[in-house]
Amino acid sequence: MNSFGNIYRLTTFGESHGAAIGGVIDGMPAGLLVDIDEVQHQLDRRRPGQSDIVTARKESDKVKILSGVFEGRTTGTPIGFVIENTDQHSGDYDNMRNIYRPSHADFTYTSKYGLRDHRGGGRSSARETACRIVGGAFAAQALKQSGIEVFAYTSQVGGVKVEAPYNGFEASQVDTNAVRCPDQEKAREMIELIKRVKSAGDTIGGTVTGVIKGCPAGLGDPVFGKLQARLAAAMMGINAAKGFDYGLGFDGAGSLGSEMADFFTTDADGSITTLTNHSGGIQGGISNGQDIYFRVAFKPVATLLRDIDTVDRSGNPAVLHAKGRHDPCVLPRAVPIVEAMAAMVIFDSLLLNRASRL
Amino acid sequence: MNSFGNIYRLTTFGESHGAAIGGVIDGMPAGLLVDIDEVQHQLDRRRPGQSDIVTARKESDKVKILSGVFEGRTTGTPIGFVIENTDQHSGDYDNMRNIYRPSHADFTYTSKYGLRDHRGGGRSSARETACRIVGGAFAAQALKQSGIEVFAYTSQVGGVKVEAPYNGFEASQVDTNAVRCPDQEKAREMIELIKRVKSAGDTIGGTVTGVIKGCPAGLGDPVFGKLQARLAAAMMGINAAKGFDYGLGFDGAGSLGSEMADFFTTDADGSITTLTNHSGGIQGGISNGQDIYFRVAFKPVATLLRDIDTVDRSGNPAVLHAKGRHDPCVLPRAVPIVEAMAAMVIFDSLLLNRASRL
Amino acid sequence: MNSFGNIYRLTTFGESHGAAIGGVIDGMPAGLLVDIDEVQHQLDRRRPGQSDIVTARKESDKVKILSGVFEGRTTGTPIGFVIENTDQHSGDYDNMRNIYRPSHADFTYTSKYGLRDHRGGGRSSARETACRIVGGAFAAQALKQSGIEVFAYTSQVGGVKVEAPYNGFEASQVDTNAVRCPDQEKAREMIELIKRVKSAGDTIGGTVTGVIKGCPAGLGDPVFGKLQARLAAAMMGINAAKGFDYGLGFDGAGSLGSEMADFFTTDADGSITTLTNHSGGIQGGISNGQDIYFRVAFKPVATLLRDIDTVDRSGNPAVLHAKGRHDPCVLPRAVPIVEAMAAMVIFDSLLLNRASRL
Amino acid sequence: MNSFGNIYRLTTFGESHGAAIGGVIDGMPAGLLVDIDEVQHQLDRRRPGQSDIVTARKESDKVKILSGVFEGRTTGTPIGFVIENTDQHSGDYDNMRNIYRPSHADFTYTSKYGLRDHRGGGRSSARETACRIVGGAFAAQALKQSGIEVFAYTSQVGGVKVEAPYNGFEASQVDTNAVRCPDQEKAREMIELIKRVKSAGDTIGGTVTGVIKGCPAGLGDPVFGKLQARLAAAMMGINAAKGFDYGLGFDGAGSLGSEMADFFTTDADGSITTLTNHSGGIQGGISNGQDIYFRVAFKPVATLLRDIDTVDRSGNPAVLHAKGRHDPCVLPRAVPIVEAMAAMVIFDSLLLNRASRL
């Protein structure tokens, strides 16, 4: 249950305050010229402490590739990697041993396993997503060779919402500000809102929009393996994700068929295309060659900078004294995770599709 | 790619106009006393022709159980079943052989496989979902023994939206009207809207809300196998589904952490519980014993009762002449499918959870 | 647990005396021109009642293909099929309800599931292997297009053993006698032995040799997915199989490295080849382009035509009165099953291998 | 393809001369009190340099557990581990870059992937099996709690064969000599033979016998997941394994049914048991509560201490100059690997079996 993907398959391990986190990428085809610096760059995008609107926690998050790459190329054998946990103030968490933080996994882990590693959330820590970045970064490099680009951006924070459609933005615009929103005006509003929320000791949620360009027609499978089902599972496996939709999604659910259908036509070259892309690039579970776009909703993180009344393991009243190194808004750091998960889904589907015809 | 689930696993086959559809349920534990009439009853709920707001197409959808049940009990061996296709007017579809219907899977299947069964959508037909009903009906009977109940209802059609929260409704209210909405006032509005849309030759979308009651704490896995990820994959694998969220979902994404956290308390018995259930019964990917609730957005079906300009396989202009036996609104018939998929996810997670502790 | 294969994947269902047996073939690529008569022909090779050295039981074993084939070609969607059980003398088995036959699955099924379908062995009946023949026959047709041929033959019955190496025989020789042994002299001895054993109310075991010709280098995976591991799992999943080896196998285990190594050379075209093929066409888990050959050991079936002292469910002494329609030797009918399982393994590995290089 | 198991699932990575090898154990239930020293002890049993009949190569093989164990107990989350490669004389292998060693994986890896890591065999090195020891050692500790014991021993080296049946030996006798054969007389002969073979620059094969005691009835599945199929796949995935059989196996294939059947009786307590155990503890794919025993055949390793004529990548003649640090006989070091793989199969089957009954 700690593996993701069918052919291109990532298995991760590690807790927030153990010796290290890491993983194994299985199914990467041989022959890819890999850029390890670029993998590290993606990790740096997720790392805490990048700006004043995310947690000030310092984690170096240096990835060490242990296998599967030889003389700069993938060999077809599994890519093992570790990221050491360097900022282990485990003692900080002693007071958490028996206390359940609201809307965290403390209670549910204990219910499931009968015990839990309480240090920094243990396995439930979003730190685990660093391993997904590694898996996604390798996939993205392979996709690039096939002309496929995946990017994501913050499209909503609290009530501040990007109204312009995804196709007005480019990948290169995402990192131009701290909130990773390519609409500069909205970005300013979002950053201001996050600062205000932070100073009130509160947190705020929002949405990330993901975009896949250059995806060929034919990816995904008819029934349970629909491309949108794979994307949804990928996104809903990210910490704090509460919703997923693609194309016009929930907004289109109230519409008429005559408004939502993407009518066919031919382009200048005579190739078949559609007049609109309300469907979001997937029909019947299979990509149609148009841009794929989707949204992921993230709840505000539950760690508040206030004293909170809660209970301990025995159900006795307890007070949670906040320590101050949490994200007031996860969105900026969620962007590279959404990209990573999407890249893995698309690359896996591309490899699966090699067996679609005799 | 035509299988769903880990331990409790459904594999389906069949096209709209082949000899039969069917499937295999693997992983059902031995010893369940099964009610085959109840399985058939669930199929009848999905069947076309139930009311004047769904397609008038007639399909008897009689399931034949071929194995895995002996003297009224499951034996632990796979349950094979078939549903014959009795209404095969395959000739009706000759004109579809080379034409691509907008927002259908015609183009994408051909792109993927190089050929397609054009009769009634082939494998992309929603007829395939009848097999999921069978898989879900067996799972639901097993869940019932553990005190777990799964139900769903139509919560939005076009602009008509149920505002009352899910916990004001009960399973027994769902089938009290043709649109399967337990809010009778809204149901009337929805039915009226669907009739209006239908007479205009158009179609309309909406949302279904799913509810799981009695689910014990501990189901789901920490990382990729989060319970919400399994539910999302299940729901997004249903034809015409465009979005999934759970708990406050997209609506909660704009909120503050202080508004969204579910603070702990103890109930009258001293058991740990929460003051609210904004999370939707899952934290850190694992059920917490509260009700699980979620929404699924469905687009309006793309088959309009109008002549539509489209293209054929070669990209030449073509006109699609509508034949009149499609659903103006899929929502009422989607309700039992949502229930079936949810039942399978929960039962599978329950079985997986048996290995969580030594 | 009733599925086999990774990409090309067969799921089966059905008991000896239920309504039908059948299965679903998932992952067959689109575009294969299929010969259903040839599929039926393979089933006929496994069918009881072919000769006087196998059981006289009559089963027509007619396969009905329900989906996945359209206008003579595979569509890429799952191939569902059923084989009806026509010879259901269920009443014949009433006396078996509480009795455990020695070396059968009666006791173990009851131990596992708490109950069992006692009619003709239920799911443990070798009748289930008919479904594998169907899966294998489709795979073999696809392999043929890639120039790969799979065949098997009876290489030992009791003490009668074919001494000549596999490469002196051809697929076309297998069915030239009732025991399916291409060495005609040995075949005569085997048939005579089987008749003698049969008239004594006893049964006899032996070995089947499998051969794969034309398999390209590169199939199989380095570690757990070694090609020999896949073949071994396939063969050891056949009823009554007790052993598997490949290349010189157990016989080579006592040898020196200098005797067993296959030294490299180049052939007339300058292509790299080996002087010998002691390895059996696989090195490091991956095919090397030479012939693959292996053996499967089968025990004598445990059903004797004698009264046998045994126990019932409660451990009370009981006597088993033999009914006379069992195989005195399973080898002749095991041959097409070995071929089917091997064909599925090789085809699955061929499809998996499409993702080995970028 | 680098994962093994269903619920208890080991994924490994690493090459002989990369930075490290390692893996992830997923699916270990929470609550097991683990003895890491014992895990290291098992690794030490596999390590090179233990005696003068195995390779003199020095590898410390120290395992570092990175996650999944907290305060001495498993937490239910994945157990990540690494074993650093300390003896990396990569330069030693420069002459191997373009040369194909006979009966090694050099040619097949290059055929499959288009390139290979030539240093010490890369991923094909038996060094990878150290990771299986770790996976097996954790499984064995869990099995011990259920009263299940797994052990193996060298039962044949060249022509020297243990004739006494498995049930005359105990686990504690295995490590009493360098060849890991509990029959002391045969052990002496084996050791002498290996020394003779070694001094001739040659190598020798043999068989390992595996034994599982205390396994409850009910493990394994009826069809493809037969317990013997899982064991066979596990064993045939070990480097140099050429054959597998269980119970009387190949030797019983020539027998009569009346000789091979295990007739039922009751023991002193009135429990159902069998008079003999020719079947090897499994019937119809499911354990029957008797001892499980099986054999694995290993070929002699192909690395000879002689100059060998071979070819290079381009097919040109080349000479392989042996370097002297290879095992003259893999059997003694294969024993703990056979034990590890068996322990993982049994533990996985035990966890799977928790879902067999409602």
mmCIF file with all atom_site columns, N, CA and C in Angstrom, chain B residues 22-62:
data_model
loop_
_atom_site.group_PDB
_atom_site.id
_atom_site.type_symbol
_atom_site.label_atom_id
_atom_site.label_alt_id
_atom_site.label_comp_id
_atom_site.label_asym_id
_atom_site.label_entity_id
_atom_site.label_seq_id
_atom_site.pdbx_PDB_ins_code
_atom_site.Cartn_x
_atom_site.Cartn_y
_atom_site.Cartn_z
_atom_site.occupancy
_atom_site.B_iso_or_equiv
_atom_site.pdbx_formal_charge
_atom_site.auth_seq_id
_atom_site.auth_comp_id
_atom_site.auth_asym_id
_atom_site.auth_atom_id
_atom_site.pdbx_PDB_model_num
ATOM 1   N N  . GLY B 1 22 ? -20.508 -9.269  -18.143 1.00 0.00 ? 22 GLY B N  1
ATOM 2   C CA . GLY B 1 22 ? -20.392 -10.086 -16.946 1.00 0.00 ? 22 GLY B CA 1
ATOM 3   C C  . GLY B 1 22 ? -19.129 -9.791  -16.202 1.00 0.00 ? 22 GLY B C  1
ATOM 4   N N  . GLY B 1 23 ? -18.805 -10.679 -15.291 1.00 0.00 ? 23 GLY B N  1
ATOM 5   C CA . GLY B 1 23 ? -17.605 -10.430 -14.512 1.00 0.00 ? 23 GLY B CA 1
ATOM 6   C C  . GLY B 1 23 ? -17.304 -11.537 -13.544 1.00 0.00 ? 23 GLY B C  1
ATOM 7   N N  . VAL B 1 24 ? -16.229 -11.322 -12.809 1.00 0.00 ? 24 VAL B N  1
ATOM 8   C CA . VAL B 1 24 ? -15.780 -12.253 -11.792 1.00 0.00 ? 24 VAL B CA 1
ATOM 9   C C  . VAL B 1 24 ? -15.504 -11.459 -10.518 1.00 0.00 ? 24 VAL B C  1
ATOM 10  N N  . ILE B 1 25 ? -16.114 -11.892 -9.436  1.00 0.00 ? 25 ILE B N  1
ATOM 11  C CA . ILE B 1 25 ? -15.807 -11.313 -8.125  1.00 0.00 ? 25 ILE B CA 1
ATOM 12  C C  . ILE B 1 25 ? -14.842 -12.263 -7.436  1.00 0.00 ? 25 ILE B C  1
ATOM 13  N N  . ASP B 1 26 ? -13.640 -11.781 -7.196  1.00 0.00 ? 26 ASP B N  1
ATOM 14  C CA . ASP B 1 26 ? -12.655 -12.609 -6.519  1.00 0.00 ? 26 ASP B CA 1
ATOM 15  C C  . ASP B 1 26 ? -12.446 -12.065 -5.106  1.00 0.00 ? 26 ASP B C  1
ATOM 16  N N  . GLY B 1 27 ? -12.154 -12.927 -4.187  1.00 0.00 ? 27 GLY B N  1
ATOM 17  C CA . GLY B 1 27 ? -11.793 -12.468 -2.848  1.00 0.00 ? 27 GLY B CA 1
ATOM 18  C C  . GLY B 1 27 ? -12.957 -12.324 -1.882  1.00 0.00 ? 27 GLY B C  1
ATOM 19  N N  . MET B 1 28 ? -14.162 -12.739 -2.297  1.00 0.00 ? 28 MET B N  1
ATOM 20  C CA . MET B 1 28 ? -15.261 -12.741 -1.329  1.00 0.00 ? 28 MET B CA 1
ATOM 21  C C  . MET B 1 28 ? -14.997 -13.861 -0.327  1.00 0.00 ? 28 MET B C  1
ATOM 22  N N  . PRO B 1 29 ? -14.934 -13.548 0.950   1.00 0.00 ? 29 PRO B N  1
ATOM 23  C CA . PRO B 1 29 ? -14.697 -14.590 1.951   1.00 0.00 ? 29 PRO B CA 1
ATOM 24  C C  . PRO B 1 29 ? -15.813 -15.629 1.934   1.00 0.00 ? 29 PRO B C  1
ATOM 25  N N  . ALA B 1 30 ? -15.496 -16.794 2.421   1.00 0.00 ? 30 ALA B N  1
ATOM 26  C CA . ALA B 1 30 ? -16.481 -17.874 2.501   1.00 0.00 ? 30 ALA B CA 1
ATOM 27  C C  . ALA B 1 30 ? -17.468 -17.617 3.628   1.00 0.00 ? 30 ALA B C  1
ATOM 28  N N  . GLY B 1 31 ? -18.682 -18.119 3.460   1.00 0.00 ? 31 GLY B N  1
ATOM 29  C CA . GLY B 1 31 ? -19.611 -18.160 4.573   1.00 0.00 ? 31 GLY B CA 1
ATOM 30  C C  . GLY B 1 31 ? -20.694 -17.103 4.578   1.00 0.00 ? 31 GLY B C  1
ATOM 31  N N  . LEU B 1 32 ? -20.695 -16.217 3.579   1.00 0.00 ? 32 LEU B N  1
ATOM 32  C CA . LEU B 1 32 ? -21.753 -15.200 3.549   1.00 0.00 ? 32 LEU B CA 1
ATOM 33  C C  . LEU B 1 32 ? -23.029 -15.817 2.982   1.00 0.00 ? 32 LEU B C  1
ATOM 34  N N  . LEU B 1 33 ? -24.102 -15.683 3.731   1.00 0.00 ? 33 LEU B N  1
ATOM 35  C CA . LEU B 1 33 ? -25.413 -16.111 3.262   1.00 0.00 ? 33 LEU B CA 1
ATOM 36  C C  . LEU B 1 33 ? -25.869 -15.040 2.271   1.00 0.00 ? 33 LEU B C  1
ATOM 37  N N  . VAL B 1 34 ? -26.031 -15.386 1.005   1.00 0.00 ? 34 VAL B N  1
ATOM 38  C CA . VAL B 1 34 ? -26.335 -14.337 0.029   1.00 0.00 ? 34 VAL B CA 1
ATOM 39  C C  . VAL B 1 34 ? -27.778 -14.354 -0.437  1.00 0.00 ? 34 VAL B C  1
ATOM 40  N N  . ASP B 1 35 ? -28.257 -13.171 -0.737  1.00 0.00 ? 35 ASP B N  1
ATOM 41  C CA . ASP B 1 35 ? -29.626 -12.986 -1.210  1.00 0.00 ? 35 ASP B CA 1
ATOM 42  C C  . ASP B 1 35 ? -29.531 -12.529 -2.670  1.00 0.00 ? 35 ASP B C  1
ATOM 43  N N  . ILE B 1 36 ? -29.698 -13.494 -3.562  1.00 0.00 ? 36 ILE B N  1
ATOM 44  C CA . ILE B 1 36 ? -29.535 -13.194 -4.988  1.00 0.00 ? 36 ILE B CA 1
ATOM 45  C C  . ILE B 1 36 ? -30.643 -12.258 -5.479  1.00 0.00 ? 36 ILE B C  1
ATOM 46  N N  . ASP B 1 37 ? -31.836 -12.379 -4.896  1.00 0.00 ? 37 ASP B N  1
ATOM 47  C CA . ASP B 1 37 ? -32.924 -11.476 -5.283  1.00 0.00 ? 37 ASP B CA 1
ATOM 48  C C  . ASP B 1 37 ? -32.554 -10.023 -4.998  1.00 0.00 ? 37 ASP B C  1
ATOM 49  N N  . GLU B 1 38 ? -31.832 -9.837  -3.904  1.00 0.00 ? 38 GLU B N  1
ATOM 50  C CA . GLU B 1 38 ? -31.407 -8.489  -3.556  1.00 0.00 ? 38 GLU B CA 1
ATOM 51  C C  . GLU B 1 38 ? -30.369 -7.972  -4.581  1.00 0.00 ? 38 GLU B C  1
ATOM 52  N N  . VAL B 1 39 ? -29.511 -8.861  -5.045  1.00 0.00 ? 39 VAL B N  1
ATOM 53  C CA . VAL B 1 39 ? -28.560 -8.474  -6.097  1.00 0.00 ? 39 VAL B CA 1
ATOM 54  C C  . VAL B 1 39 ? -29.354 -8.029  -7.331  1.00 0.00 ? 39 VAL B C  1
ATOM 55  N N  . GLN B 1 40 ? -30.354 -8.827  -7.700  1.00 0.00 ? 40 GLN B N  1
ATOM 56  C CA . GLN B 1 40 ? -31.185 -8.478  -8.860  1.00 0.00 ? 40 GLN B CA 1
ATOM 57  C C  . GLN B 1 40 ? -31.925 -7.159  -8.621  1.00 0.00 ? 40 GLN B C  1
ATOM 58  N N  . HIS B 1 41 ? -32.371 -6.955  -7.415  1.00 0.00 ? 41 HIS B N  1
ATOM 59  C CA . HIS B 1 41 ? -33.075 -5.708  -7.092  1.00 0.00 ? 41 HIS B CA 1
ATOM 60  C C  . HIS B 1 41 ? -32.166 -4.501  -7.337  1.00 0.00 ? 41 HIS B C  1
ATOM 61  N N  . GLN B 1 42 ? -30.922 -4.616  -6.951  1.00 0.00 ? 42 GLN B N  1
ATOM 62  C CA . GLN B 1 42 ? -29.991 -3.508  -7.184  1.00 0.00 ? 42 GLN B CA 1
ATOM 63  C C  . GLN B 1 42 ? -29.801 -3.268  -8.680  1.00 0.00 ? 42 GLN B C  1
ATOM 64  N N  . LEU B 1 43 ? -29.723 -4.358  -9.435  1.00 0.00 ? 43 LEU B N  1
ATOM 65  C CA . LEU B 1 43 ? -29.623 -4.219  -10.897 1.00 0.00 ? 43 LEU B CA 1
ATOM 66  C C  . LEU B 1 43 ? -30.849 -3.512  -11.456 1.00 0.00 ? 43 LEU B C  1
ATOM 67  N N  . ASP B 1 44 ? -31.991 -3.839  -10.921 1.00 0.00 ? 44 ASP B N  1
ATOM 68  C CA . ASP B 1 44 ? -33.232 -3.222  -11.403 1.00 0.00 ? 44 ASP B CA 1
ATOM 69  C C  . ASP B 1 44 ? -33.233 -1.716  -11.146 1.00 0.00 ? 44 ASP B C  1
ATOM 70  N N  . ARG B 1 45 ? -32.573 -1.319  -10.081 1.00 0.00 ? 45 ARG B N  1
ATOM 71  C CA . ARG B 1 45 ? -32.503 0.114   -9.781  1.00 0.00 ? 45 ARG B CA 1
ATOM 72  C C  . ARG B 1 45 ? -31.666 0.873   -10.822 1.00 0.00 ? 45 ARG B C  1
ATOM 73  N N  . ARG B 1 46 ? -30.718 0.200   -11.431 1.00 0.00 ? 46 ARG B N  1
ATOM 74  C CA . ARG B 1 46 ? -29.871 0.838   -12.433 1.00 0.00 ? 46 ARG B CA 1
ATOM 75  C C  . ARG B 1 46 ? -30.463 0.755   -13.840 1.00 0.00 ? 46 ARG B C  1
ATOM 76  N N  . ARG B 1 47 ? -31.332 -0.221  -14.038 1.00 0.00 ? 47 ARG B N  1
ATOM 77  C CA . ARG B 1 47 ? -31.872 -0.563  -15.348 1.00 0.00 ? 47 ARG B CA 1
ATOM 78  C C  . ARG B 1 47 ? -32.520 0.625   -16.046 1.00 0.00 ? 47 ARG B C  1
ATOM 79  N N  . PRO B 1 48 ? -32.401 0.698   -17.360 1.00 0.00 ? 48 PRO B N  1
ATOM 80  C CA . PRO B 1 48 ? -33.132 1.734   -18.115 1.00 0.00 ? 48 PRO B CA 1
ATOM 81  C C  . PRO B 1 48 ? -34.631 1.482   -18.011 1.00 0.00 ? 48 PRO B C  1
ATOM 82  N N  . GLY B 1 49 ? -35.396 2.482   -18.322 1.00 0.00 ? 49 GLY B N  1
ATOM 83  C CA . GLY B 1 49 ? -36.843 2.293   -18.455 1.00 0.00 ? 49 GLY B CA 1
ATOM 84  C C  . GLY B 1 49 ? -37.626 2.280   -17.164 1.00 0.00 ? 49 GLY B C  1
ATOM 85  N N  . GLN B 1 50 ? -37.043 2.746   -16.077 1.00 0.00 ? 50 GLN B N  1
ATOM 86  C CA . GLN B 1 50 ? -37.750 2.714   -14.805 1.00 0.00 ? 50 GLN B CA 1
ATOM 87  C C  . GLN B 1 50 ? -38.777 3.813   -14.649 1.00 0.00 ? 50 GLN B C  1
ATOM 88  N N  . SER B 1 51 ? -38.531 4.952   -15.307 1.00 0.00 ? 51 SER B N  1
ATOM 89  C CA . SER B 1 51 ? -39.436 6.094   -15.131 1.00 0.00 ? 51 SER B CA 1
ATOM 90  C C  . SER B 1 51 ? -39.372 6.949   -16.386 1.00 0.00 ? 51 SER B C  1
ATOM 91  N N  . ASP B 1 52 ? -40.177 8.003   -16.405 1.00 0.00 ? 52 ASP B N  1
ATOM 92  C CA . ASP B 1 52 ? -40.201 8.826   -17.620 1.00 0.00 ? 52 ASP B CA 1
ATOM 93  C C  . ASP B 1 52 ? -39.083 9.880   -17.640 1.00 0.00 ? 52 ASP B C  1
ATOM 94  N N  . ILE B 1 53 ? -38.226 9.894   -16.638 1.00 0.00 ? 53 ILE B N  1
ATOM 95  C CA . ILE B 1 53 ? -37.095 10.832  -16.711 1.00 0.00 ? 53 ILE B CA 1
ATOM 96  C C  . ILE B 1 53 ? -35.782 10.141  -17.069 1.00 0.00 ? 53 ILE B C  1
ATOM 97  N N  . VAL B 1 54 ? -35.843 8.852   -17.337 1.00 0.00 ? 54 VAL B N  1
ATOM 98  C CA . VAL B 1 54 ? -34.639 8.162   -17.828 1.00 0.00 ? 54 VAL B CA 1
ATOM 99  C C  . VAL B 1 54 ? -34.956 7.546   -19.187 1.00 0.00 ? 54 VAL B C  1
ATOM 100 N N  . THR B 1 55 ? -33.936 6.982   -19.810 1.00 0.00 ? 55 THR B N  1
ATOM 101 C CA . THR B 1 55 ? -34.126 6.407   -21.142 1.00 0.00 ? 55 THR B CA 1
ATOM 102 C C  . THR B 1 55 ? -35.234 5.351   -21.142 1.00 0.00 ? 55 THR B C  1
ATOM 103 N N  . ALA B 1 56 ? -35.930 5.288   -22.249 1.00 0.00 ? 56 ALA B N  1
ATOM 104 C CA . ALA B 1 56 ? -37.022 4.322   -22.386 1.00 0.00 ? 56 ALA B CA 1
ATOM 105 C C  . ALA B 1 56 ? -36.517 2.973   -22.866 1.00 0.00 ? 56 ALA B C  1
ATOM 106 N N  . ARG B 1 57 ? -35.222 2.887   -23.109 1.00 0.00 ? 57 ARG B N  1
ATOM 107 C CA . ARG B 1 57 ? -34.631 1.646   -23.597 1.00 0.00 ? 57 ARG B CA 1
ATOM 108 C C  . ARG B 1 57 ? -35.009 0.516   -22.651 1.00 0.00 ? 57 ARG B C  1
ATOM 109 N N  . LYS B 1 58 ? -35.249 -0.663  -23.217 1.00 0.00 ? 58 LYS B N  1
ATOM 110 C CA . LYS B 1 58 ? -35.643 -1.801  -22.393 1.00 0.00 ? 58 LYS B CA 1
ATOM 111 C C  . LYS B 1 58 ? -34.520 -2.806  -22.334 1.00 0.00 ? 58 LYS B C  1
ATOM 112 N N  . GLU B 1 59 ? -34.011 -3.038  -21.152 1.00 0.00 ? 59 GLU B N  1
ATOM 113 C CA . GLU B 1 59 ? -33.034 -4.110  -20.963 1.00 0.00 ? 59 GLU B CA 1
ATOM 114 C C  . GLU B 1 59 ? -33.463 -4.851  -19.713 1.00 0.00 ? 59 GLU B C  1
ATOM 115 N N  . SER B 1 60 ? -33.555 -6.178  -19.827 1.00 0.00 ? 60 SER B N  1
ATOM 116 C CA . SER B 1 60 ? -34.062 -6.899  -18.660 1.00 0.00 ? 60 SER B CA 1
ATOM 117 C C  . SER B 1 60 ? -32.978 -7.028  -17.590 1.00 0.00 ? 60 SER B C  1
ATOM 118 N N  . ASP B 1 61 ? -31.720 -7.070  -18.005 1.00 0.00 ? 61 ASP B N  1
ATOM 119 C CA . ASP B 1 61 ? -30.609 -7.106  -17.040 1.00 0.00 ? 61 ASP B CA 1
ATOM 120 C C  . ASP B 1 61 ? -30.779 -8.156  -15.965 1.00 0.00 ? 61 ASP B C  1
ATOM 121 N N  . LYS B 1 62 ? -31.012 -9.388  -16.397 1.00 0.00 ? 62 LYS B N  1
ATOM 122 C CA . LYS B 1 62 ? -31.125 -10.487 -15.435 1.00 0.00 ? 62 LYS B CA 1
ATOM 123 C C  . LYS B 1 62 ? -29.746 -11.086 -15.214 1.00 0.00 ? 62 LYS B C  1
#
